[in-house]
Coordinates of C-alpha atoms and ligand atoms in Angstrom, one line a residue:
X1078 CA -35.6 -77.5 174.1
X1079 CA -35.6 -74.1 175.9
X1080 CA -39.3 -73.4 177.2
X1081 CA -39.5 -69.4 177.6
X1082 CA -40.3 -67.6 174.6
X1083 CA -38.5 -64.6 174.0
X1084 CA -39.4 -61.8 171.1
X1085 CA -37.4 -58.7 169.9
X1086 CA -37.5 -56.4 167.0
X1087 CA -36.0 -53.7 165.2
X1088 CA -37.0 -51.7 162.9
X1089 CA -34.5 -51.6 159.8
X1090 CA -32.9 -48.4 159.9
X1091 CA -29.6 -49.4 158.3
X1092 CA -26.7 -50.3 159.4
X1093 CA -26.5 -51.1 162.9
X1094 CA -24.4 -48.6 164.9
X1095 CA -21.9 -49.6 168.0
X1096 CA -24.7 -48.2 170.5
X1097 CA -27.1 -50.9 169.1
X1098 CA -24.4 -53.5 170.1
X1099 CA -23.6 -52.4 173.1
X1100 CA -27.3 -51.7 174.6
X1101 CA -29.3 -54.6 172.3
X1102 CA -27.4 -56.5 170.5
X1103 CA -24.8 -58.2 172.9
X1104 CA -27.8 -58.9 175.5
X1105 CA -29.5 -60.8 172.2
X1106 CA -26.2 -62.6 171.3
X1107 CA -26.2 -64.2 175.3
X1108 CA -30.2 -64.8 175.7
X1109 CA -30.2 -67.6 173.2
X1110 CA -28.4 -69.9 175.2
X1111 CA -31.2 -69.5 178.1
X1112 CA -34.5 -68.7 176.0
X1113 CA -36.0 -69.7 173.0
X1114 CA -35.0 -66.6 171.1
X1115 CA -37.6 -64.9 167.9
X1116 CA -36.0 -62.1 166.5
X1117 CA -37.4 -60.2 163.9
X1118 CA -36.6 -56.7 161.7
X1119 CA -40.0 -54.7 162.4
X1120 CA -40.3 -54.2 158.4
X1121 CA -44.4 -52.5 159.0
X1122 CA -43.3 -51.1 162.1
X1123 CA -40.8 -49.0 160.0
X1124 CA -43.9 -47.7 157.5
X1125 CA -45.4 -46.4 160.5
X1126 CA -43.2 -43.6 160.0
X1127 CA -41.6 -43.7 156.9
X1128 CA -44.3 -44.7 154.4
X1129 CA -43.2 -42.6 152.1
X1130 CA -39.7 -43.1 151.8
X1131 CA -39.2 -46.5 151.4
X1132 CA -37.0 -47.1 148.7
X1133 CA -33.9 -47.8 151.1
X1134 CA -36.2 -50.6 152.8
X1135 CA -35.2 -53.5 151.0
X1136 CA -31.2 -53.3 151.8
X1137 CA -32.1 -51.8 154.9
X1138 CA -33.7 -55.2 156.4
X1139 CA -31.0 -57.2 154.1
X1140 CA -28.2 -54.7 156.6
X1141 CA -29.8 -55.3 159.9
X1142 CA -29.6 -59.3 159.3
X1143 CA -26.0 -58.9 157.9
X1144 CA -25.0 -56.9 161.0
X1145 CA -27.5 -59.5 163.7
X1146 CA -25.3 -62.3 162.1
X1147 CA -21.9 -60.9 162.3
X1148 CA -22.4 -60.4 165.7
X1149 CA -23.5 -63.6 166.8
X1150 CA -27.1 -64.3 166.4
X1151 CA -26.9 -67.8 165.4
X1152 CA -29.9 -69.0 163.2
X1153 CA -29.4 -72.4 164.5
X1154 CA -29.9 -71.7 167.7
X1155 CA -33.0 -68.5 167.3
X1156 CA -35.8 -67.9 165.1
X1157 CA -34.4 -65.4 162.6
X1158 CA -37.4 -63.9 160.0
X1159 CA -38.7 -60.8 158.7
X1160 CA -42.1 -59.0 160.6
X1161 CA -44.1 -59.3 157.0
X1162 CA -43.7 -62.7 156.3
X1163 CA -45.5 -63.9 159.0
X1164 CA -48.8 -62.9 158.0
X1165 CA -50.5 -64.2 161.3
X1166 CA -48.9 -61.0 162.9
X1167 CA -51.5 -58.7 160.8
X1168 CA -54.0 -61.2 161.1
X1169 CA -53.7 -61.0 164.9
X1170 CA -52.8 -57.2 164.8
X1171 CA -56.4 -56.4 163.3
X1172 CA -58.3 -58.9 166.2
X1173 CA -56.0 -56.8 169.3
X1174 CA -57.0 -53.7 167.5
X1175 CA -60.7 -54.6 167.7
X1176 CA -60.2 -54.8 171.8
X1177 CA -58.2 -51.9 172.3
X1178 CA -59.7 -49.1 173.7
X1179 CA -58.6 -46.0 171.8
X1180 CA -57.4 -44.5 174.5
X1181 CA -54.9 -46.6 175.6
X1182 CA -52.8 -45.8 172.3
X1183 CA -53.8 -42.2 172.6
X1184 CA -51.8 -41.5 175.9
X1185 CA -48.8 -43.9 174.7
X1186 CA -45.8 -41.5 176.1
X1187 CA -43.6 -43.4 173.6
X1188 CA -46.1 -43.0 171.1
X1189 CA -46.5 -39.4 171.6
X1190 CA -42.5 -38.8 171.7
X1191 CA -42.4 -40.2 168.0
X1192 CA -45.6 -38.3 167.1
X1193 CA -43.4 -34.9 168.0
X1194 CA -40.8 -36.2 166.4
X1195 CA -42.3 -36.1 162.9
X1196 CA -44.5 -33.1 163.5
X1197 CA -41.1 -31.1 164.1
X1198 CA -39.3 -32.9 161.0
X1199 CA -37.0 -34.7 162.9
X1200 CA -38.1 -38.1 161.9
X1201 CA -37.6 -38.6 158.2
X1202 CA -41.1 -38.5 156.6
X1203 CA -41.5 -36.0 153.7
X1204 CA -45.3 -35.3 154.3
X1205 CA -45.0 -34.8 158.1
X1206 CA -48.1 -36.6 157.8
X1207 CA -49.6 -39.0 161.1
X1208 CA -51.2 -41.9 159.7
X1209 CA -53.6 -44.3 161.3
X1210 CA -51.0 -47.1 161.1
X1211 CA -48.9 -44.9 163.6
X1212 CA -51.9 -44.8 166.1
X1213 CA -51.7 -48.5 165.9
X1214 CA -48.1 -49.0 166.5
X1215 CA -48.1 -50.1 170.2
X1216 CA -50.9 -52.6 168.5
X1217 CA -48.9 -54.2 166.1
X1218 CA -45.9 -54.4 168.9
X1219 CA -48.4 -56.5 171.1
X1220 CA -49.2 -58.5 168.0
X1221 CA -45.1 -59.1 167.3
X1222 CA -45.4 -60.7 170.7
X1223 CA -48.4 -62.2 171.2
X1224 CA -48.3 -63.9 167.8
X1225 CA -45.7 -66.4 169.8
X1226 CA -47.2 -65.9 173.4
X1227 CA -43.7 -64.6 174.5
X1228 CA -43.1 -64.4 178.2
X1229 CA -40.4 -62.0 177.9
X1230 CA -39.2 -58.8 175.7
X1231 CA -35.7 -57.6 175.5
X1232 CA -36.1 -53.6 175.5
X1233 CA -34.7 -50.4 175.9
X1234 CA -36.7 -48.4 178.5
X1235 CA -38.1 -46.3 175.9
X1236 CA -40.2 -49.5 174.5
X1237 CA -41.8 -50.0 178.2
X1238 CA -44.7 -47.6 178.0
X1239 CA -45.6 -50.2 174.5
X1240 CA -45.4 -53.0 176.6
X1241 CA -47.3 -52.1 179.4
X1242 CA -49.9 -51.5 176.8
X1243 CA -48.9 -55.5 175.4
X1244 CA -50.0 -56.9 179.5
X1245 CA -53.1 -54.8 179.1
X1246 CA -54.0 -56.0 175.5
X1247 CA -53.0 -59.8 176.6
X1248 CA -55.3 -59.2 179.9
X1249 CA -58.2 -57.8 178.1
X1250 CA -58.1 -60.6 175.8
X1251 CA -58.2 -63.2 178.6
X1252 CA -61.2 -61.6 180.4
X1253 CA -63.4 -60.5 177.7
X1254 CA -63.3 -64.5 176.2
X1255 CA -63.3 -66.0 179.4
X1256 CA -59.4 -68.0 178.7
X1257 CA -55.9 -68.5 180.3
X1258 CA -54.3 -68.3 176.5
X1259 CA -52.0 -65.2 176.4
X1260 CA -48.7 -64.8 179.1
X1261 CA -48.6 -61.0 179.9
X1262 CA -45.1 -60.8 179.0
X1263 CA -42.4 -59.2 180.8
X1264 CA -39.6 -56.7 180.0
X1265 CA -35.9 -58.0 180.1
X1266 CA -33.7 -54.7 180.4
X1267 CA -30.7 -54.1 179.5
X1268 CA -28.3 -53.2 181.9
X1269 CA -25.7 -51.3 179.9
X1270 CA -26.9 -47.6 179.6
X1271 CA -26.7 -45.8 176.3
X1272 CA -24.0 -45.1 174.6
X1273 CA -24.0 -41.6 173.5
X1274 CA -22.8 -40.1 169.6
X1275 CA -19.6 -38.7 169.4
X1276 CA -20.7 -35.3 169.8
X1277 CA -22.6 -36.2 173.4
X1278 CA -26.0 -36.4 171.8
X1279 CA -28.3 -39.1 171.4
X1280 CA -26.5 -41.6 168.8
X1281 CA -28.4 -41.8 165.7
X1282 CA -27.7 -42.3 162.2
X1283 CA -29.9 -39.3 161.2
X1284 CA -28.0 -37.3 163.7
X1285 CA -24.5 -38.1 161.8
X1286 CA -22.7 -38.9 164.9
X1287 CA -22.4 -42.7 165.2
X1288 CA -20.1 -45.1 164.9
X1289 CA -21.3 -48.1 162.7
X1290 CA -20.2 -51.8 163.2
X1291 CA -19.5 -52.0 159.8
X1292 CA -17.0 -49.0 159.6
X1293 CA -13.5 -49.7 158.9
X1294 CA -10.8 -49.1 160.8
X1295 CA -9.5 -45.7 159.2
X1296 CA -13.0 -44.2 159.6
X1297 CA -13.7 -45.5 163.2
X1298 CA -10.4 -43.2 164.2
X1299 CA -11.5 -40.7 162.8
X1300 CA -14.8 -40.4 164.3
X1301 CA -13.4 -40.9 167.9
X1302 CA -10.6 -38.2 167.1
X1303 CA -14.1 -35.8 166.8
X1304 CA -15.7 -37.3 170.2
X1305 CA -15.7 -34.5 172.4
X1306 CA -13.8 -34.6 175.6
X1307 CA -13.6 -33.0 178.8
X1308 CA -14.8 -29.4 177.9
X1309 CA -13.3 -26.9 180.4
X1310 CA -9.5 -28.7 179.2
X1311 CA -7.6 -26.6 176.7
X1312 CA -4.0 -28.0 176.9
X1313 CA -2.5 -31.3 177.9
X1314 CA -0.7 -29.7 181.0
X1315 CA -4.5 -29.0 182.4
X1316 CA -5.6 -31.5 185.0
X1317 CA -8.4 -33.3 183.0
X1318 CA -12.0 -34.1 184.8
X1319 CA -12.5 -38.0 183.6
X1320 CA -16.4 -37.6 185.5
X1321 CA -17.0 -34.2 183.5
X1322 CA -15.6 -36.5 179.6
X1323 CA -19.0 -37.2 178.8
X1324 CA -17.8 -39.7 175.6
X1325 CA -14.3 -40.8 175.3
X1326 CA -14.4 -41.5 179.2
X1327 CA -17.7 -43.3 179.1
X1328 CA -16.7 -45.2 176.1
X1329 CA -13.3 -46.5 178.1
X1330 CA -15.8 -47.6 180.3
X1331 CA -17.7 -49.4 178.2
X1332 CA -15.2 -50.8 175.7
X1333 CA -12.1 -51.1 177.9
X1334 CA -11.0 -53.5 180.8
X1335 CA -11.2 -52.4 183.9
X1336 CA -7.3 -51.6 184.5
X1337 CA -7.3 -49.4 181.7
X1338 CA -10.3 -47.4 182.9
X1339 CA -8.2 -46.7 186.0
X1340 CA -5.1 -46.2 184.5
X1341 CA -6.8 -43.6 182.0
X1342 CA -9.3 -41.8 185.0
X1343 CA -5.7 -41.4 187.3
X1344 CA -3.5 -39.9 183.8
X1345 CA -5.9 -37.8 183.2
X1346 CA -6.9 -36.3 186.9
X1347 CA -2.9 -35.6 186.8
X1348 CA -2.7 -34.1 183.4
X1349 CA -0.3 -36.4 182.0
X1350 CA -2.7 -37.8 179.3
X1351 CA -3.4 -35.8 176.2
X1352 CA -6.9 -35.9 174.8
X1353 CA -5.1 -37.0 171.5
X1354 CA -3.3 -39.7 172.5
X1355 CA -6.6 -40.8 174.8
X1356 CA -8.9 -41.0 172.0
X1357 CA -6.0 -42.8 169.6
X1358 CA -5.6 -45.6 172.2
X1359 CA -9.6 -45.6 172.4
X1360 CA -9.8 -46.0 168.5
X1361 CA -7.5 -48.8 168.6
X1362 CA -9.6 -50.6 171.5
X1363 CA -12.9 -50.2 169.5
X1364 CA -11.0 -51.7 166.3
X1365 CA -9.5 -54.3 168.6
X1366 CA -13.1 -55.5 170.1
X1367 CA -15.2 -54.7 166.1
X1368 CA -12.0 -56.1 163.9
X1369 CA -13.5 -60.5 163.9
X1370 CA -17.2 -58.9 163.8
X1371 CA -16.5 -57.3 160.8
X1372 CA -14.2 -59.6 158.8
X1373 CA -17.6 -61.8 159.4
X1374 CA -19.6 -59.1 158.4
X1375 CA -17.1 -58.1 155.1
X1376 CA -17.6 -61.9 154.4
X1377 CA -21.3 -62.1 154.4
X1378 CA -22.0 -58.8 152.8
X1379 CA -20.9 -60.6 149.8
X1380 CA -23.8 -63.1 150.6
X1381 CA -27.2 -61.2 150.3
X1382 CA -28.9 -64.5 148.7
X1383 CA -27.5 -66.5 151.9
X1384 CA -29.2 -63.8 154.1
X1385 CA -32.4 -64.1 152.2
X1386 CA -31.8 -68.3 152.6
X1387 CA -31.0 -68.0 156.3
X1388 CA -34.8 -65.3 156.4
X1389 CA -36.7 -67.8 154.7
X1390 CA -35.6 -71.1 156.9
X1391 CA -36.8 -68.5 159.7
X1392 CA -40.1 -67.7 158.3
X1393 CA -40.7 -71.3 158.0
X1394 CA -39.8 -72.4 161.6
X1395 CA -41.4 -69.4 163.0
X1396 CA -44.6 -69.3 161.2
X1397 CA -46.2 -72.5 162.5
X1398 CA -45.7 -71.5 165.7
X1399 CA -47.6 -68.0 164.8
X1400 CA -49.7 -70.5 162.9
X1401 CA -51.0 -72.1 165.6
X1402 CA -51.6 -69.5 168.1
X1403 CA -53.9 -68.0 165.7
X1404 CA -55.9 -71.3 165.4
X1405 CA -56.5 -70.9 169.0
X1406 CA -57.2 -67.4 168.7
X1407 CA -59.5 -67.7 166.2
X1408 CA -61.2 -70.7 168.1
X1409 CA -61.6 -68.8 171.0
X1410 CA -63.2 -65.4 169.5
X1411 CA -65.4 -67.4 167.1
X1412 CA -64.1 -66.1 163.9
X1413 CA -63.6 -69.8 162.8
X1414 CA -66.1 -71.7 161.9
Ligands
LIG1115 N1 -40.7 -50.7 168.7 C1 -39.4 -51.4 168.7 C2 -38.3 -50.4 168.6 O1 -38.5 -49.4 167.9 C3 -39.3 -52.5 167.7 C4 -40.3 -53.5 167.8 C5 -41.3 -53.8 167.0 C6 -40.3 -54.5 168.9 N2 -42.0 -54.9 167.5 C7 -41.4 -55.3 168.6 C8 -39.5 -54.8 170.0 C9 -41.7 -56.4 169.5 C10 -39.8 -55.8 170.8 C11 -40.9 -56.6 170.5 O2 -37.2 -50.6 169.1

């Protein structure tokens, strides 16, 4: 039995993109050999945001799973379940919130990013309306986490600011009620950096530039045949600037072996590698490495009731664990009798 508890979410935002793979998912895939691994799709965490605009929710988290599965997260081996059928994670949620201070939510820099982000329409939310529930978001993270008393949270660096507030909320807790119960956990990063969207910007479904691990072959070339390349090169003949390439290059890095990166940096310093043909031979690489992820993907779309099996044996392993934290939690604070 591996000791270490490990928690990560997502919120289900569709299909998963090859970004998510490369800076999440693959780390997630290799951690359950070494940790005992609770992964989740942040169904409330989504609300925060998009409360009113929910009707893609349900395939949505049905999408995520498909995609965590066809990449490798084995259900045998990690806790695989849904944020909102665990209820001890609201139950908890509403106890952390009473021991927050308000302030600590209120100078969340992640928090206050997102907070921009619907106030300038960028986040899908049709009344650009801030609700309470968003205030409380960093809360209900801490909850995710402490529900199982993880000791450690796979994140992007935009997540830390949340977590730091998760080791204040688990500190608090032990010095206000006098006990050693709650690890403050620690983040695991990721080292991979993020992949950008074909266009250079931040990949993002919403921002219509990503390629999706569940695109087929035809419309992955197509996509990197858009990626933008070195900017200042207008003909093949022009000595290319590999360092200046700020997505095909990167993605050769990312996607290719290390031979090829070479091979492509050196034909391209000397001009004798088109952009075209670059980004063909990239296309084919990124089918190459998706092509068995997706065959297992193509298969279980066809399977949303095994998904909803696989989410249900999940909810039942997890939620004793859940289960009995809150016993102690409850225990501790009094609210049991
Ligand atoms: N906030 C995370 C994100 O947007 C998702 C998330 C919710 C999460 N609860 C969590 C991640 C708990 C790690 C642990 O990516």
């Amino acid at each position: 039995m591996k000791e270490q508890k490990l928690v990560s979410g997502m919120r289900p935002t569709g299909k998963l993109h090859i970004g998510h793979y490369k800076g999440v998912i693959e780390n997630w895939v290799k951690l359950q050999e070494e940790y005992s691994c609770y992964y989740f799709v942040a169904d409330w965490h989504a609300m925060t945001t998009k409360f009113d605009n929910t009707e893609s929710l349900r395939q949505d988290k049905i999408n995520v799973v498909t995609d965590w599965l066809a990449c490798g997260i084995d259900p045998n081996k990690s806790f695989v379940y849904i944020q909102s059928d665990i209820p001890e994670i609201a139950k908890l949620h509403i106890l952390l919130s009473m021991i927050t201070p308000n302030n600590w939510v209120e100078r969340d820099p992640t928090l206050k990013d997102m907070i921009k982000m619907i106030k300038s329409g960028e986040e899908k939310n049709n009344s650009s309306q801030l609700s309470y529930g968003l205030l409380g978001y960093p809360v209900l993270m801490s909850a995710d986490i402490m529900a199982f008393n993880a000791s450690f949270v796979p994140v992007g660096v935009d997540q830390l600011a949340h977590l730091e507030i998760t080791r204040d909320i688990a500190r608090r807790f032990n010095n206000i009620y006098k006990v050693e119960l709650f690890n403050e956990p620690l983040p695991k990063m990721t080292q991979v950096p993020l992949l950008k969207g074909i266009d250079g910007q931040k990949m993002g479904k919403s921002f219509r530039n990503d390629i999706k691990i569940s695109d087929d072959e035809e419309t992955t070339t197509k996509k990197v045949m858009q990626a933008i390349t070195d900017r200042s090169r207008l003909r093949k003949s022009d000595l290319g600037h590999p360092d200046n390439c700020e997505v095909v290059y990167e993605y050769y890095k990312v996607f290719a072996d290390r031979e090829t990166v070479e091979t492509v940096y050196s034909e391209c310093q000397k001009g004798k590698r088109g952009c075209a043909d670059c980004k063909r031979m990239l296309a084919k690489i990124i089918n190459n490495k998706f092509s068995p992820i997706r065959e297992r993907r193509f298969e279980l779309s066809k399977r949303p009731e095994y998904i909803k099996e696989i989410l249900k044996a999940g909810k039942e392993k997890a939620r004793p664990v859940a289960q009995e934290v809150l016993e102690r939690v409850n225990n501790i604070v009094g609210i049991s009798l």
